[in-house]
mmCIF file of C-alpha atoms in Angstrom:
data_model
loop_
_atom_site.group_PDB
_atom_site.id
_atom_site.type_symbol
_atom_site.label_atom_id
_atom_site.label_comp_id
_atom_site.label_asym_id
_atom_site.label_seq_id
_atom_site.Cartn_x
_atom_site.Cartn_y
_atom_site.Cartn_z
ATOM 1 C CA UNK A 1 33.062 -18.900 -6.894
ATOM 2 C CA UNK A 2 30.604 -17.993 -9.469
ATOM 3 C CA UNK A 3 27.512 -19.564 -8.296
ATOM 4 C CA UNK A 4 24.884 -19.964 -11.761
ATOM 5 C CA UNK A 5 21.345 -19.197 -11.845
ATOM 6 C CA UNK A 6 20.004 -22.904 -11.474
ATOM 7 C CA UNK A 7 21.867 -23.188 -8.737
ATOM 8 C CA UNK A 8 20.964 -19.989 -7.359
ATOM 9 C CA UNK A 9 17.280 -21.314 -7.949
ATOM 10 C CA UNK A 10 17.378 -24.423 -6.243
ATOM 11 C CA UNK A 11 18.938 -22.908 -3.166
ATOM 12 C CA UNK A 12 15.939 -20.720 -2.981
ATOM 13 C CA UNK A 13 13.873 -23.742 -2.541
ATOM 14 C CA UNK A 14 16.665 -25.251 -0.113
ATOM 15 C CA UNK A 15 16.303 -21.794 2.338
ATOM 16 C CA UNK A 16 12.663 -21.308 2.097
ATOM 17 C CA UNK A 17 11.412 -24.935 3.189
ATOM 18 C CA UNK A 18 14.540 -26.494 5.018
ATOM 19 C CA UNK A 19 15.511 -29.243 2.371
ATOM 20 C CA UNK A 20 18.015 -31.549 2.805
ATOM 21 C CA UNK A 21 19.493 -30.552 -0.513
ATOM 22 C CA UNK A 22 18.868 -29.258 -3.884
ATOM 23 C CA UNK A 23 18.106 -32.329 -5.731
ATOM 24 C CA UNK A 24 14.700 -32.572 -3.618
ATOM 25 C CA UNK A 25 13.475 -29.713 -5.159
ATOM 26 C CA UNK A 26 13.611 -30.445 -8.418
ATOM 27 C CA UNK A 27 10.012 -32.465 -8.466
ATOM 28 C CA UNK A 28 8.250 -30.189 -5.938
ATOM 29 C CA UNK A 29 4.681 -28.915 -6.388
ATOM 30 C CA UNK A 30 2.910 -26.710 -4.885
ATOM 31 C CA UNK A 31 1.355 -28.035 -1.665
ATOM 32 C CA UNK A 32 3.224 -31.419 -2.016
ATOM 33 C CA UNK A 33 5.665 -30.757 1.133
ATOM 34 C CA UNK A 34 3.800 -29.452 4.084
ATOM 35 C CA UNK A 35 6.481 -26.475 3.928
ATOM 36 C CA UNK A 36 5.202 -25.504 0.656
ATOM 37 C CA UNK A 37 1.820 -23.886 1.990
ATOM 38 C CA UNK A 38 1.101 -20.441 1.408
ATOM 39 C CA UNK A 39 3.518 -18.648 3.715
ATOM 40 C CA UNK A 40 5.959 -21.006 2.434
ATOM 41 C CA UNK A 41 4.938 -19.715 -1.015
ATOM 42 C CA UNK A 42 6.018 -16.071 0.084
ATOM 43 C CA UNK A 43 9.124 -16.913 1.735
ATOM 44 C CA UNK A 44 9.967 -18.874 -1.475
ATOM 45 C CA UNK A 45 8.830 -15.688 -3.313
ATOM 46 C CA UNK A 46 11.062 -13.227 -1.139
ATOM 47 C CA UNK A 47 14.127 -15.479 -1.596
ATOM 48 C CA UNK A 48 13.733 -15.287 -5.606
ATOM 49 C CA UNK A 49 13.341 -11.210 -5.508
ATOM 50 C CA UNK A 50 16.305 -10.713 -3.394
ATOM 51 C CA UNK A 51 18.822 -13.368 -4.751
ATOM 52 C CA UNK A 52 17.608 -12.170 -8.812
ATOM 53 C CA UNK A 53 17.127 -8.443 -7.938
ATOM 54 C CA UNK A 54 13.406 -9.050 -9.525
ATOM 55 C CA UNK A 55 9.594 -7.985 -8.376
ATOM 56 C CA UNK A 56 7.364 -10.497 -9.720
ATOM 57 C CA UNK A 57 4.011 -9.811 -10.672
ATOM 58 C CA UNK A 58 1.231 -11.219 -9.038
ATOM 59 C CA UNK A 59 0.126 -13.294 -11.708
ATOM 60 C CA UNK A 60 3.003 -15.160 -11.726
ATOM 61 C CA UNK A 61 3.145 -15.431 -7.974
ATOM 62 C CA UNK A 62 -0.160 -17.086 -8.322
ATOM 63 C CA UNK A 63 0.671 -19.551 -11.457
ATOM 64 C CA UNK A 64 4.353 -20.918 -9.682
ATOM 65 C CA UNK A 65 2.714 -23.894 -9.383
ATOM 66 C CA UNK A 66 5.995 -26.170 -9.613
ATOM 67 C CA UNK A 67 9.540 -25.587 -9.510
ATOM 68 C CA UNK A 68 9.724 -26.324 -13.446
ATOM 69 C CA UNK A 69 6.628 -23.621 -13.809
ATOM 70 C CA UNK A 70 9.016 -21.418 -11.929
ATOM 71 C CA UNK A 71 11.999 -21.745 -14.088
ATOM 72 C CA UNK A 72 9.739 -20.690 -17.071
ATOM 73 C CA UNK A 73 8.334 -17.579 -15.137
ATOM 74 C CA UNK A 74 11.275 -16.485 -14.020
ATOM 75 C CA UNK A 75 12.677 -16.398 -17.777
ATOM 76 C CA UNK A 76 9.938 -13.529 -18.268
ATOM 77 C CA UNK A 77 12.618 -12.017 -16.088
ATOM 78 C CA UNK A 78 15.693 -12.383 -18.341
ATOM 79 C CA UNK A 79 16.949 -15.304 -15.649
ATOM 80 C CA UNK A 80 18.381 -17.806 -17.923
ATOM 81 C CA UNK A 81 18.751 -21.886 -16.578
ATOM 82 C CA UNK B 1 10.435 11.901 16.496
ATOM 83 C CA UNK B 2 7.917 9.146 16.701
ATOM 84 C CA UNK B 3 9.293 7.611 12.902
ATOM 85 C CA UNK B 4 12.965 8.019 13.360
ATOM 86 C CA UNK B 5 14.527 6.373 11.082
ATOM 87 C CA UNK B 6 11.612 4.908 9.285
ATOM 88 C CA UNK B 7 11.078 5.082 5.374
ATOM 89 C CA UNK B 8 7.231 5.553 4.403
ATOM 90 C CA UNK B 9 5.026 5.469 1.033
ATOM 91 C CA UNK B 10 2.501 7.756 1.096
ATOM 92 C CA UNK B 11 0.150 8.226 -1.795
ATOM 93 C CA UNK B 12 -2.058 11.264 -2.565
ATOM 94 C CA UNK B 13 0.556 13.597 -1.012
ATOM 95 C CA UNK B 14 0.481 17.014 -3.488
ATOM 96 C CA UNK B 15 -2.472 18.200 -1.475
ATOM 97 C CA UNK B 16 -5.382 17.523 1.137
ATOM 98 C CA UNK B 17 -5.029 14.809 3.750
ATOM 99 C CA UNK B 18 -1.956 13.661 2.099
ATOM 100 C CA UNK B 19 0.105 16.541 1.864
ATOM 101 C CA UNK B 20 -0.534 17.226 5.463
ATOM 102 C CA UNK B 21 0.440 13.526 6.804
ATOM 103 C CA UNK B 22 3.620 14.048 4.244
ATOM 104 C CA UNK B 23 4.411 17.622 6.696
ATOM 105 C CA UNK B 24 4.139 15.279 10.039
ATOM 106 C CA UNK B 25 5.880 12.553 8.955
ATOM 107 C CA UNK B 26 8.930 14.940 7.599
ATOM 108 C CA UNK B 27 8.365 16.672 11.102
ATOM 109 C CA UNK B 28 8.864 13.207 13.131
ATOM 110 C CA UNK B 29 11.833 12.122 10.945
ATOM 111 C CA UNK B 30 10.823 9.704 8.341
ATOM 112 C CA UNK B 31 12.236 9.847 5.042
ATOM 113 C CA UNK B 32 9.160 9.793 2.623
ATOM 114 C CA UNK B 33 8.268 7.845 -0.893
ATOM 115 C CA UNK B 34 5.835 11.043 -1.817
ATOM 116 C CA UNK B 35 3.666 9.891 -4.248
ATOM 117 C CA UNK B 36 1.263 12.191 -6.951
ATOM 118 C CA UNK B 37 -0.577 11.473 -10.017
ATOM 119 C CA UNK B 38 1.997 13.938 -12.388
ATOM 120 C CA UNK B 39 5.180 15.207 -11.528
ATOM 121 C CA UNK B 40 4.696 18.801 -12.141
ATOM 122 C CA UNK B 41 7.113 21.611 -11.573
ATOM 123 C CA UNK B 42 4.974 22.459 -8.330
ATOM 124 C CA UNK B 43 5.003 19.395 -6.990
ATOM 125 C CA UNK B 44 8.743 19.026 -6.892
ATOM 126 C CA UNK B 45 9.538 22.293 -5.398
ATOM 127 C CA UNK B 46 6.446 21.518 -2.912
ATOM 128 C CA UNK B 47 8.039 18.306 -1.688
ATOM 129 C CA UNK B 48 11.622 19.903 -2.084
ATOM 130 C CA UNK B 49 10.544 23.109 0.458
ATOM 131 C CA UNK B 50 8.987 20.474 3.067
ATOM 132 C CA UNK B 51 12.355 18.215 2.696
ATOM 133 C CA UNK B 52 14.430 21.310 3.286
ATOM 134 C CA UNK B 53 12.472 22.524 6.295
ATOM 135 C CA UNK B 54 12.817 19.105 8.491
ATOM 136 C CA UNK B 55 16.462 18.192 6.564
ATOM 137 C CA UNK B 56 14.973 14.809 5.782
ATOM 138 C CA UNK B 57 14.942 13.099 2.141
ATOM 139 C CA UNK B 58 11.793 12.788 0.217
ATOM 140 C CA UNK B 59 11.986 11.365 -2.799
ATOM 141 C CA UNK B 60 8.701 12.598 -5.553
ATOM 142 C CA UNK B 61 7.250 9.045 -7.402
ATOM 143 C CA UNK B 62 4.691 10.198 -9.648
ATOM 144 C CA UNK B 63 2.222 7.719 -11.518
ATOM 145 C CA UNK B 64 -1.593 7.247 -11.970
ATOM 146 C CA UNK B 65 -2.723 4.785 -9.744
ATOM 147 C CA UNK B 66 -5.007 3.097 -11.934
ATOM 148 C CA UNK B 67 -2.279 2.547 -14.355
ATOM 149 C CA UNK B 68 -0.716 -0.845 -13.079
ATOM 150 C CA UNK B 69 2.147 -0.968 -15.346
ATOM 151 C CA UNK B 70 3.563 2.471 -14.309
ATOM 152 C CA UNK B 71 2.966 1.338 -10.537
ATOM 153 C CA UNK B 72 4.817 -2.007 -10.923
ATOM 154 C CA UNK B 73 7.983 0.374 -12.523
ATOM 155 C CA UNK B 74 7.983 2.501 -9.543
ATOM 156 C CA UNK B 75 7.768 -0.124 -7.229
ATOM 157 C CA UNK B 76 10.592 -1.817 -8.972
ATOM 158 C CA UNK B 77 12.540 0.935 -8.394
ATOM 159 C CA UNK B 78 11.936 1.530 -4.780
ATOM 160 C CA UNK B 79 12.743 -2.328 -4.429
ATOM 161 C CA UNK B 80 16.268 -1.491 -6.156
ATOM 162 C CA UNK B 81 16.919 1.013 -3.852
ATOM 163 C CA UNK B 82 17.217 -1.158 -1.306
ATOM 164 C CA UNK B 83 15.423 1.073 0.463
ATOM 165 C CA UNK B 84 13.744 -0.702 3.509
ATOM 166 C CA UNK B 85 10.151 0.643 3.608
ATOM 167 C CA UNK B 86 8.382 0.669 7.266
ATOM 168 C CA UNK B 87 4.972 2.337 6.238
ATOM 169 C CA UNK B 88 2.345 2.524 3.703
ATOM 170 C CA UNK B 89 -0.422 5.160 3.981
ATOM 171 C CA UNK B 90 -2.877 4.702 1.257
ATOM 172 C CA UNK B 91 -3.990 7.940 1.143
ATOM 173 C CA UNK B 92 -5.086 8.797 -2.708
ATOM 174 C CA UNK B 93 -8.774 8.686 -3.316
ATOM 175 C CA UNK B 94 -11.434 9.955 -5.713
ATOM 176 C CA UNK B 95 -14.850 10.983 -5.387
ATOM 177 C CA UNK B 96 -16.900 10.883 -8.668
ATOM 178 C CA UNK B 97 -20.021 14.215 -9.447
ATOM 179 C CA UNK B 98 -22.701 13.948 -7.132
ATOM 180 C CA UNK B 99 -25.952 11.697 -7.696
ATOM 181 C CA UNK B 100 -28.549 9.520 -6.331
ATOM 182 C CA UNK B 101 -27.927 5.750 -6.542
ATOM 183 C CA UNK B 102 -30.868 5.362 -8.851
ATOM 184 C CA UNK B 103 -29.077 7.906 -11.027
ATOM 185 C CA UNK B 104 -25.434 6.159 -10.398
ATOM 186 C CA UNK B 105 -23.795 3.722 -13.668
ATOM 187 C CA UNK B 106 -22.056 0.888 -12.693
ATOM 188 C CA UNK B 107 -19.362 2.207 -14.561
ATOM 189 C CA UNK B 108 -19.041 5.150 -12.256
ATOM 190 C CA UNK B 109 -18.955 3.437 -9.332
ATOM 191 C CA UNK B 110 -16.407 0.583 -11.038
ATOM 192 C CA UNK B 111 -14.308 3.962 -12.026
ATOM 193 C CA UNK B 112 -14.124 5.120 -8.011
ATOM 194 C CA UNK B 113 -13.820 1.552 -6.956
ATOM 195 C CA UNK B 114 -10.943 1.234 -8.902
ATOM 196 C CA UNK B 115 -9.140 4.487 -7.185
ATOM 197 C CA UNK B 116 -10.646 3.430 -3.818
ATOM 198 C CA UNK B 117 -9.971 0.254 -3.589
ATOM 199 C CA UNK B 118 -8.283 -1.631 -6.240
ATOM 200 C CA UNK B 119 -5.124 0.173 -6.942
ATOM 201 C CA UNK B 120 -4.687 0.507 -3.218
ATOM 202 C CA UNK B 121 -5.179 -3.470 -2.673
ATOM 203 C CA UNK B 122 -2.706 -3.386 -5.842
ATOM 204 C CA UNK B 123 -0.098 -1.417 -3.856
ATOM 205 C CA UNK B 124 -0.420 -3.010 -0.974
ATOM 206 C CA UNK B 125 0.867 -6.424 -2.529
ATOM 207 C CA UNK B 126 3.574 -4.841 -3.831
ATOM 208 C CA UNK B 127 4.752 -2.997 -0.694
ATOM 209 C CA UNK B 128 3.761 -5.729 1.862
ATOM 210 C CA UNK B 129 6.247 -7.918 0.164
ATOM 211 C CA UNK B 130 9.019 -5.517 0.108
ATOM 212 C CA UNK B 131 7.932 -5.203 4.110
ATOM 213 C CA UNK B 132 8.488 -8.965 4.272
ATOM 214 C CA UNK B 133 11.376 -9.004 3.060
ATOM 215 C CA UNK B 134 12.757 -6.333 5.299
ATOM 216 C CA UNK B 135 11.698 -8.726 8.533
ATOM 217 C CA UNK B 136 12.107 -4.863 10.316
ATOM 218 C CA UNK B 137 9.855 -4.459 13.565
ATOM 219 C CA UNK B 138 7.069 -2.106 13.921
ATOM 220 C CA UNK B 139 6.065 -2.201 10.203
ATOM 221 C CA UNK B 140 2.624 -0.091 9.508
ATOM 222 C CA UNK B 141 -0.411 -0.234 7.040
ATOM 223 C CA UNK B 142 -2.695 2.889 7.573
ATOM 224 C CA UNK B 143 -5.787 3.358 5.077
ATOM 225 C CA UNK B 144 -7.788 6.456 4.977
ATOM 226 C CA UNK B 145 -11.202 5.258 4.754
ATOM 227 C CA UNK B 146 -14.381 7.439 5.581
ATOM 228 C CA UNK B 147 -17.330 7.871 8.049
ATOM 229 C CA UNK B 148 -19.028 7.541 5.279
ATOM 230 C CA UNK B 149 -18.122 3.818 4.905
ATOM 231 C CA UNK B 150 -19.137 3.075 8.033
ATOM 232 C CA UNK B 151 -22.251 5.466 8.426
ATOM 233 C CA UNK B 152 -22.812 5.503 4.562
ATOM 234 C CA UNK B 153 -23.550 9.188 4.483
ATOM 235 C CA UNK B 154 -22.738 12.056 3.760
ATOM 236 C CA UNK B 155 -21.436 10.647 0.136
ATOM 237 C CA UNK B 156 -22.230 9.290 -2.641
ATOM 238 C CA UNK B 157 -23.198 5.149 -2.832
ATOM 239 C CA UNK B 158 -20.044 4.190 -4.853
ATOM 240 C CA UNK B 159 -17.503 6.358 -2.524
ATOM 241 C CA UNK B 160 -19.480 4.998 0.771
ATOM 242 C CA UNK B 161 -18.889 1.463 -0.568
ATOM 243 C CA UNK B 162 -15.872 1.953 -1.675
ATOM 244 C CA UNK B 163 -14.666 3.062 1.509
ATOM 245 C CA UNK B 164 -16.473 0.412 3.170
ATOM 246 C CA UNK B 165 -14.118 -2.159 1.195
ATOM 247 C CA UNK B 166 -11.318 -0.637 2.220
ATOM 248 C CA UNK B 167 -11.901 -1.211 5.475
ATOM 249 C CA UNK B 168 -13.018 -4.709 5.440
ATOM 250 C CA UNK B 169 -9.733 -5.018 3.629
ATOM 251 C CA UNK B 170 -8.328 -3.557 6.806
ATOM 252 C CA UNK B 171 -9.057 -5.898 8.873
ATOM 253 C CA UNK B 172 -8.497 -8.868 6.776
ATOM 254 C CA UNK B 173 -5.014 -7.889 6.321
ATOM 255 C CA UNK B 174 -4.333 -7.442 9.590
ATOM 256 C CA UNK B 175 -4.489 -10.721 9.846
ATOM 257 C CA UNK B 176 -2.690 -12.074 6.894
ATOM 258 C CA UNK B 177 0.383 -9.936 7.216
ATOM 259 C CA UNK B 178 0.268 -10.157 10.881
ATOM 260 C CA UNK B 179 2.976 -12.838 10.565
ATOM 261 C CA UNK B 180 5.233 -10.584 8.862
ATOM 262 C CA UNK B 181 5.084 -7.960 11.896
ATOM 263 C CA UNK B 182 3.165 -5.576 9.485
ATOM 264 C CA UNK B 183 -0.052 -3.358 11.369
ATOM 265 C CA UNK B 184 -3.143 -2.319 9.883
ATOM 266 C CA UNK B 185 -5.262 0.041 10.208
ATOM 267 C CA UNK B 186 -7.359 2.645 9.137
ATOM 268 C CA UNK B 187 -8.784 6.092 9.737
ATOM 269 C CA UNK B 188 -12.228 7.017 8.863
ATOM 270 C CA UNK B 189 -11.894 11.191 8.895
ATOM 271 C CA UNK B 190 -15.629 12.896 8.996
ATOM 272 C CA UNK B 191 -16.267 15.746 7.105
ATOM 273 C CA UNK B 192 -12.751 17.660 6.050
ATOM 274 C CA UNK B 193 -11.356 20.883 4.689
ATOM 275 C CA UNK B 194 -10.221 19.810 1.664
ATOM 276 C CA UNK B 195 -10.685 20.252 -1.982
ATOM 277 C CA UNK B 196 -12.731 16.940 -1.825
ATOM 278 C CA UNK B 197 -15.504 18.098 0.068
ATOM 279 C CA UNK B 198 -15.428 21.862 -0.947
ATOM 280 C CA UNK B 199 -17.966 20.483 -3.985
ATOM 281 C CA UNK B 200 -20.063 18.837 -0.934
ATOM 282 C CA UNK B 201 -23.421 20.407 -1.590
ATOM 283 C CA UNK B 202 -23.660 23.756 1.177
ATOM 284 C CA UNK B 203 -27.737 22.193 2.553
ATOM 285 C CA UNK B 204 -25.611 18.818 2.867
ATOM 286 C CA UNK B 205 -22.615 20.136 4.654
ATOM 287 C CA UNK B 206 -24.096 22.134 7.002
ATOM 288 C CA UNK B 207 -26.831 19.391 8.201
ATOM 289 C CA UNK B 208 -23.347 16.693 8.618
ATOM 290 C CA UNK B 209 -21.821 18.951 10.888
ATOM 291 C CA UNK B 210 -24.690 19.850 12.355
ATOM 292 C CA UNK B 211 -24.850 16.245 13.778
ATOM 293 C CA UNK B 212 -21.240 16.150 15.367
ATOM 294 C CA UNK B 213 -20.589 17.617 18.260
ATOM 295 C CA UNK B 214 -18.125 20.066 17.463
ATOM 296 C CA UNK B 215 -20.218 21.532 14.824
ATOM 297 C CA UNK B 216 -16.947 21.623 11.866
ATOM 298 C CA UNK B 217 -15.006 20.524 9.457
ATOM 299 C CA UNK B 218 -10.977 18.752 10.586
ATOM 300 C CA UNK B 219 -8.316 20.608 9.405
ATOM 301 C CA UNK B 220 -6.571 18.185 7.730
ATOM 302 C CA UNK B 221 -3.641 18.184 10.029
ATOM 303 C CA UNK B 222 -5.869 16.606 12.593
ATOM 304 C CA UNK B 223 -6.226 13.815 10.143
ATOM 305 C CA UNK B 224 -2.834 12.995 9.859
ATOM 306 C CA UNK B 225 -2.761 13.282 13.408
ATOM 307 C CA UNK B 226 -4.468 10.213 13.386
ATOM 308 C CA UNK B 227 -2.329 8.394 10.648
ATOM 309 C CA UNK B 228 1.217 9.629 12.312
ATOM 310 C CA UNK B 229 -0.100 7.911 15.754
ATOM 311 C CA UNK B 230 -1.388 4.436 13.820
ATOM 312 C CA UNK B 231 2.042 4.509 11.782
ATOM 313 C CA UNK B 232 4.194 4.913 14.834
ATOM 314 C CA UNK B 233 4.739 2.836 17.845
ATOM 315 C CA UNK B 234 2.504 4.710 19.662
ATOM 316 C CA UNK B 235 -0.301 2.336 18.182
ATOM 317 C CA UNK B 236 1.652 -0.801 18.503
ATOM 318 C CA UNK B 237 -1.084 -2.865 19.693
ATOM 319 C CA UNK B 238 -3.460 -2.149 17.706
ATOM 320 C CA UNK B 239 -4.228 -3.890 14.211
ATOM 321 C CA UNK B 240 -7.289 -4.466 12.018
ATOM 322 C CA UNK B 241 -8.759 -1.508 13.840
ATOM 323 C CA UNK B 242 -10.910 1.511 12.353
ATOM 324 C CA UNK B 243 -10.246 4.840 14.034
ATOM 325 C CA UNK B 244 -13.293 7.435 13.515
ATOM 326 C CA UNK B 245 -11.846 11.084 13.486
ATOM 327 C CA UNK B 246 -14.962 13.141 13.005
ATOM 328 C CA UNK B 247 -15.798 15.484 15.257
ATOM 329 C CA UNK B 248 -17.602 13.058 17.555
ATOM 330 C CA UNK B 249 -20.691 11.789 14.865
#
């Protein structure tokens, strides 16, 4: 099964702070779950490197501010949603 | 073989301090990132001789470390390798013509600062997250610092302070990445034979080692003496710590 980059996306969130599924993720901020601290942030990070094969720059580590800010930075990656 | 099986990064590595901790980390068994400002035809068949000697793989990866684009590329790379990296030694360092403070531009010492300690902090992000993501044990961080960053002498101000941010970087990420199962350290050699300090004025040189007690410069195999134990397990309780190699200053 061909799983597609959204998807892919929101399971990132799913892993990294233990949702119940992917539809919670969709209006996270930063800092607005108690899983999404600054570790959090990292693991969340890590998951998106290894499932798109990426390295993200710092600056854009720093500005993921939301999961819809993320969708945008990651299309500086060629990921397409 | 204290690094079995471990893959390291160390910068600087084409002469000095690094080329030496590159020799006795091929001699315990780690495979080795060697890192040098340009890939030149001596550099290869350097790092080729020393992988050939202790039948371990080092792979050359050759950029200036002030130029951040060319350092994200390489890193990108090493991340595609899949490559899991256990070590970092953050080696590379500058030192700019000798002067007085008074006699010092800020953008001199912003120019060694940014050698010293910026492009190494830049590094470190980049490698500290592949570490994370390896989750392996007995991860390691070593930064060569200086006496002179502790005892601010015998260098110049911008290469003491330099030095001296490196190591309160030391110890701060000790404790961030401390989570992650990452050490780190760093070692603070005293005066060494190197290319470095063969400019050291002679009246300045001789009065330095004329305050340690064995009266001479480290080889610069005794310095990575120091950074083989704080990358290996032999060190695996200590973090955030400084360890002075000088002669006994």
């Amino acid at each position: 099964m061909v799983i597609s980059n959204l998807e892919k996306y929101k399971n990132c969130f799913v892993e990294a702070f233990a949702l119940a599924d992917g539809a919670q993720a969709e209006s996270l901020k930063y800092q607005s779950i108690q899983e999404w601290d600054s570790v959090g942030h990292m693991a969340l990070m890590a998951l998106l490197e290894d499932n798109f094969g990426i390295l993200l720059d710092t600056d854009d580590i720093i500005d993921f501010a939301s999961y819809e800010a993320g969708k945008e930075i990651l299309r500086k990656y060629d990921v397409a949603m | 073989m204290l690094l079995h099986e471990k893959t390291a990064i160390i910068t600087g590595t084409n002469r000095g301090i690094g080329l030496a901790t590159l020799e006795a980390f091929a001699a315990n068994g780690a495979k080795v990132y060697a890192h040098a400002r340009r890939e030149t035809p001596d550099f290869l068949a350097l790092i080729n001789d020393i992988s050939r000697m202790y039948g371990i793989e080092i792979w050359p990866v050759c950029f200036d470390l002030t130029d951040y684009d060319a350092m994200k590329q390489k890193m990108k790379e090493i991340a595609a390798s899949k490559r899991s990296i256990d070590i970092l030694v953050n080696n590379a360092g500058a030192v700019a013509d000798s002067s007085s403070f008074l006699m010092t531009s800020v953008e001199k010492m912003k120019a060694v600062f940014e050698v010293n300690f910026f492009a190494q902090m830049a590094l470190s992000q980049y490698v500290a997250r592949m570490m994370m993501r390896n989750k392996r044990a007995g991860m390691s961080i070593v930064n060569v610092a200086s006496a002179a960053g502790i005892d601010g002498d015998p260098a110049q101000v911008e290469y003491s302070a330099s030095k001296a941010a490196l190591i309160g970087a030391t110890k701060k990420l000790a404790i961030e990445l401390n989570g992650y199962n990452i050490r780190v350290n760093a070692v603070a050699p005293g005066v060494t034979d190197t290319d470095m300090v063969s400019a050291m004025d002679e009246g300045l040189m001789r009065r330095t080692l004329e305050k340690t007690v064995m009266n001479r410069k480290a080889q610069t195999g005794e310095i990575a003496g120091a950074i083989l134990f704080l990358a290996s397990g032999l060190s695996s309780f200590m973090t955030g710590q400084v360890l002075r190699v000088d002669g006994g200053m």
